[in-house]
PDB file of C-alpha atoms in Angstrom:
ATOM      1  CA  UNK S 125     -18.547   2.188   4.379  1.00 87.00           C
ATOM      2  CA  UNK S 126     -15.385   1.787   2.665  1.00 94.00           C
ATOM      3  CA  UNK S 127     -13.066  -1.567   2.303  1.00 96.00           C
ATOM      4  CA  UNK S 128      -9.687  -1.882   1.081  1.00 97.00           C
ATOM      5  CA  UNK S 129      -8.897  -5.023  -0.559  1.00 96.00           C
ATOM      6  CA  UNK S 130      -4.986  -6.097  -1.336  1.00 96.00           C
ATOM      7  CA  UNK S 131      -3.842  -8.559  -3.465  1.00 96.00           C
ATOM      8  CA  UNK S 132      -0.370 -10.497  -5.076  1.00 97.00           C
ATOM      9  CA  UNK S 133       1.411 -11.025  -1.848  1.00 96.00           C
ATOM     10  CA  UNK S 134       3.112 -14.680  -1.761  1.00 97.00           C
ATOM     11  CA  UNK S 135       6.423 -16.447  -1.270  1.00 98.00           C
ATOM     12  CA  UNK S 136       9.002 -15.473  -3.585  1.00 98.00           C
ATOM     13  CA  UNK S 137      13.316 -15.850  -4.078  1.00 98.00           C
ATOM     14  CA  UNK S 138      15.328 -13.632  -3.101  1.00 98.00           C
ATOM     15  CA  UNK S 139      15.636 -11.213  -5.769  1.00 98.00           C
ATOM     16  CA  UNK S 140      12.431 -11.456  -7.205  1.00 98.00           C
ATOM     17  CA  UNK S 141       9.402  -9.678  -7.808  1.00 98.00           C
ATOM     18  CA  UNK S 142       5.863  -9.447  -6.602  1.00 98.00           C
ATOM     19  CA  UNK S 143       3.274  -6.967  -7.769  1.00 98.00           C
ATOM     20  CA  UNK S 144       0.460  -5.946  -4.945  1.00 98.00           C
ATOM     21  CA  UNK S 145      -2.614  -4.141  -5.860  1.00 98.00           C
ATOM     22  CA  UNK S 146      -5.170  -2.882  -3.244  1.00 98.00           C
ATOM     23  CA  UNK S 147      -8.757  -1.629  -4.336  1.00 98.00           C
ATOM     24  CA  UNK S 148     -11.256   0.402  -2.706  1.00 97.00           C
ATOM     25  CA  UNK S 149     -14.744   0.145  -2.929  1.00 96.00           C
ATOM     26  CA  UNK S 150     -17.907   1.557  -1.270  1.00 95.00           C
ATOM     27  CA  UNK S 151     -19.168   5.089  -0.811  1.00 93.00           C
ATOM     28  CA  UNK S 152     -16.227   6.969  -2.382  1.00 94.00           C
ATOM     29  CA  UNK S 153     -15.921  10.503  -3.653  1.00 92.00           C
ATOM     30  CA  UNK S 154     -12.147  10.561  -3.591  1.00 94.00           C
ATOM     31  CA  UNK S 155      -9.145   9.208  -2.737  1.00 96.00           C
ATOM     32  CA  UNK S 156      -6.393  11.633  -1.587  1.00 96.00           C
ATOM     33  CA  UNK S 157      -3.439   9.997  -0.478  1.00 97.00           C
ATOM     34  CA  UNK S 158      -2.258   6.146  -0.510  1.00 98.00           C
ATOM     35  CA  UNK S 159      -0.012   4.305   0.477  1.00 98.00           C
ATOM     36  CA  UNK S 160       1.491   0.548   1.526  1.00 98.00           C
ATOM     37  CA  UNK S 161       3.267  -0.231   5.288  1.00 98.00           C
ATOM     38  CA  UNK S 162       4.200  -3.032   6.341  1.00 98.00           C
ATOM     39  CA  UNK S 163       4.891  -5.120   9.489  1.00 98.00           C
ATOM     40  CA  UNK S 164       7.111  -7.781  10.090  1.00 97.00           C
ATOM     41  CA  UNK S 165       6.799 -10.265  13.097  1.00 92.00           C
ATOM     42  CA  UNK S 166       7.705  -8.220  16.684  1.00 95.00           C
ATOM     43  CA  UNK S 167       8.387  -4.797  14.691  1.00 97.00           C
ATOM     44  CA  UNK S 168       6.682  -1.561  14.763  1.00 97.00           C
ATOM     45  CA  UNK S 169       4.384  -1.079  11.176  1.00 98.00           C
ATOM     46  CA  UNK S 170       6.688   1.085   9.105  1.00 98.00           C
ATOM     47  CA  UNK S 171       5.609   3.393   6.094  1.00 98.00           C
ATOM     48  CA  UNK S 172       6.976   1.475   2.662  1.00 98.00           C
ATOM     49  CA  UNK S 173       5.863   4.494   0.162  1.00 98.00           C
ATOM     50  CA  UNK S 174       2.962   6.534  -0.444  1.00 98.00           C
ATOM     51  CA  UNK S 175       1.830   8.234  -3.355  1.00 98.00           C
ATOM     52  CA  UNK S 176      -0.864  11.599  -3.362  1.00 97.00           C
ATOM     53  CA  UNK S 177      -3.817  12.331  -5.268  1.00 95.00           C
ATOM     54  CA  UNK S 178      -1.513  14.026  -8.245  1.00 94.00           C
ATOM     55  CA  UNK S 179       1.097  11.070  -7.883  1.00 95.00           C
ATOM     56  CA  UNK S 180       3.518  12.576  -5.876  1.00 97.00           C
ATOM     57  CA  UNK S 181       5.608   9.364  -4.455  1.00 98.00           C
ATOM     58  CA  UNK S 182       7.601   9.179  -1.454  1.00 98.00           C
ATOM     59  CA  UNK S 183       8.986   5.983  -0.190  1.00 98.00           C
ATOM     60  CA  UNK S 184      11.679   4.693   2.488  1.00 98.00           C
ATOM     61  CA  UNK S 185      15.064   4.371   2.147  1.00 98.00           C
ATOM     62  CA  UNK S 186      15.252   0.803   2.638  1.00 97.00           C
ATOM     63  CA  UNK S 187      13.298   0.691  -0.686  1.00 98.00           C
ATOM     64  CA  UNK S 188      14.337   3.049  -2.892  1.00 98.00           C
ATOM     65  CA  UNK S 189      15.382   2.113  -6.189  1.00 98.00           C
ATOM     66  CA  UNK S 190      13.759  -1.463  -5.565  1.00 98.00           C
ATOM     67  CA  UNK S 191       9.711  -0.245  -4.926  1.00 98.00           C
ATOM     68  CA  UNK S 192       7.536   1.739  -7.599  1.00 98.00           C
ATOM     69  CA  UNK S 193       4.124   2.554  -5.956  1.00 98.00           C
ATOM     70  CA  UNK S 194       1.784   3.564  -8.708  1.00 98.00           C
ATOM     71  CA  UNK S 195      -1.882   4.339  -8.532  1.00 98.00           C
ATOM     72  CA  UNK S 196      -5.336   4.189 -10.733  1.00 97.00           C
ATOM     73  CA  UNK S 197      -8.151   6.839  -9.936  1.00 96.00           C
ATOM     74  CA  UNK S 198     -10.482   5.058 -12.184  1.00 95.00           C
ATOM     75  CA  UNK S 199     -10.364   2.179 -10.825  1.00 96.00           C
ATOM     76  CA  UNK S 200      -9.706   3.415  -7.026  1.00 97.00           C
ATOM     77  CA  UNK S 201      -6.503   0.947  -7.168  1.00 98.00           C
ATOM     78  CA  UNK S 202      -2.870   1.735  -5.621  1.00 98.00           C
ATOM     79  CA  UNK S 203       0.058  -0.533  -6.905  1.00 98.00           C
ATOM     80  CA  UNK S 204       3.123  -1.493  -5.415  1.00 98.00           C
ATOM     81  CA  UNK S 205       5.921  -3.054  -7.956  1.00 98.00           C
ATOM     82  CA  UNK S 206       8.651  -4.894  -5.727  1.00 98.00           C
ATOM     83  CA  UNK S 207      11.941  -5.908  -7.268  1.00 98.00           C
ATOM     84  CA  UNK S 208      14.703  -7.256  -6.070  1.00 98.00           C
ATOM     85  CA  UNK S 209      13.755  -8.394  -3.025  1.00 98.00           C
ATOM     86  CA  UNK S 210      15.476  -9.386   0.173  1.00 98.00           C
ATOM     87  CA  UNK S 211      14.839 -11.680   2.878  1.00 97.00           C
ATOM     88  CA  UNK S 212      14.211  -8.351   5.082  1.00 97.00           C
ATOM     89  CA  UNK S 213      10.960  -7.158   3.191  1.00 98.00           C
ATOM     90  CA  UNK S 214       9.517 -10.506   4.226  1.00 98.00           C
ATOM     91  CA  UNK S 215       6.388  -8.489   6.126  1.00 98.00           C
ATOM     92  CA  UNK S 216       3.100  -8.632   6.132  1.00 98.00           C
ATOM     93  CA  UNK S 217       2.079  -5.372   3.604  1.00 98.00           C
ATOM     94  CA  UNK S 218      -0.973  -3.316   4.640  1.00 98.00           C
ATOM     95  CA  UNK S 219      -2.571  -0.863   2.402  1.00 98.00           C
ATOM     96  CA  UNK S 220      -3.653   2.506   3.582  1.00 98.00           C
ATOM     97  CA  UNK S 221      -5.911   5.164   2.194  1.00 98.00           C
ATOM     98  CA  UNK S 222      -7.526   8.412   2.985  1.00 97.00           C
ATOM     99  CA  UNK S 223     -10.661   8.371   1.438  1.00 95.00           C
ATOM    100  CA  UNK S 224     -13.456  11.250   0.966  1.00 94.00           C
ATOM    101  CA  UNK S 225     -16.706   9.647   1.285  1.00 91.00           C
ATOM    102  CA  UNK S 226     -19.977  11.010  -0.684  1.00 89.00           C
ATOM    103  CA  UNK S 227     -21.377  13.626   1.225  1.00 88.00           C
ATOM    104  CA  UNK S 228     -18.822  14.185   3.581  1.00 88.00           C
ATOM    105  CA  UNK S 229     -16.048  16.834   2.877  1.00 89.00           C
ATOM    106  CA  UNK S 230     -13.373  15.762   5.062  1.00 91.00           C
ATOM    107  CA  UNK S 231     -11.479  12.781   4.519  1.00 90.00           C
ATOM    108  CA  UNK S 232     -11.049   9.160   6.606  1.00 94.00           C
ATOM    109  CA  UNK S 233      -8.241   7.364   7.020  1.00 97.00           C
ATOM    110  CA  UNK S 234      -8.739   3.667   5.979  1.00 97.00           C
ATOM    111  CA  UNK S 235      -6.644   0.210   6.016  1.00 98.00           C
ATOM    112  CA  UNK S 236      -6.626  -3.250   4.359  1.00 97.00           C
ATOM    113  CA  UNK S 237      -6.535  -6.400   6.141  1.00 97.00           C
ATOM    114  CA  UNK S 238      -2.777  -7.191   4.874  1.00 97.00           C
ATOM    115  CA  UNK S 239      -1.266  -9.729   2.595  1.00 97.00           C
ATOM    116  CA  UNK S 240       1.911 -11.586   3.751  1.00 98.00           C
ATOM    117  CA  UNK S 241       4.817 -10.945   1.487  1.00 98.00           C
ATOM    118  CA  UNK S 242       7.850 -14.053   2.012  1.00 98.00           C
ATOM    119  CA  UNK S 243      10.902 -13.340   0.824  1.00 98.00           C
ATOM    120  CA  UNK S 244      13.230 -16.583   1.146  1.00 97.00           C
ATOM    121  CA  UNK S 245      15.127 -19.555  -0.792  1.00 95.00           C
TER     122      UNK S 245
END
């Protein structure tokens, strides 16, 4: 069994910055891809950015420039950096992961619980 844990979320100014982090534990052989969604109250979940095995990124408009996702394979860990935030990222952020469990040699597709993310003054 494998969990996904995120972390950092919180209420914060417009134009500030949070940091989430989202660790994976359990019976893990690797991680391939990762990424952070989020969903904000009567909207659709929406892909924020993702980030491969090899760290190829790829992210949404609406957060270019602004988002870094970044990831540890030591530490089974996958980063998102948020700056300059806007009242419209105010979401609840979900982590995602496709994880290759020991023994198996096909991967799963895993999610966090969420962490709510406020943006407002």
């Amino acid at each position: 069994q494998v969990q996904l844990v995120e972390s950092g979320g919180g209420l914060v100014q417009p134009g500030g910055s949070l940091r989430l982090s989202c660790a994976a534990s359990g019976s893990i052989s690797r991680i391939n891809a990762m990424g952070w969604y989020r969903q904000a109250p009567g909207k659709q979940r929406e892909l924020v950015a993702t980030i491969t095995l090899g760290g190829g990124t790829n992210y949404a408009d609406s957060v270019k420039g602004r988002f870094t996702i970044s990831r540890d394979n030591a530490k089974n860990t996958v980063y998102l950096q948020m700056n300059s935030l806007k009242p419209e990222d105010t979401a609840v952020y979900y982590c995602n992961a496709d994880v290759v469990g020991w023994g198996f040699r096909y991967d799963h597709n895993y999610w966090g619980q969420g962490t709510q993310v406020t943006v407002s003054s």
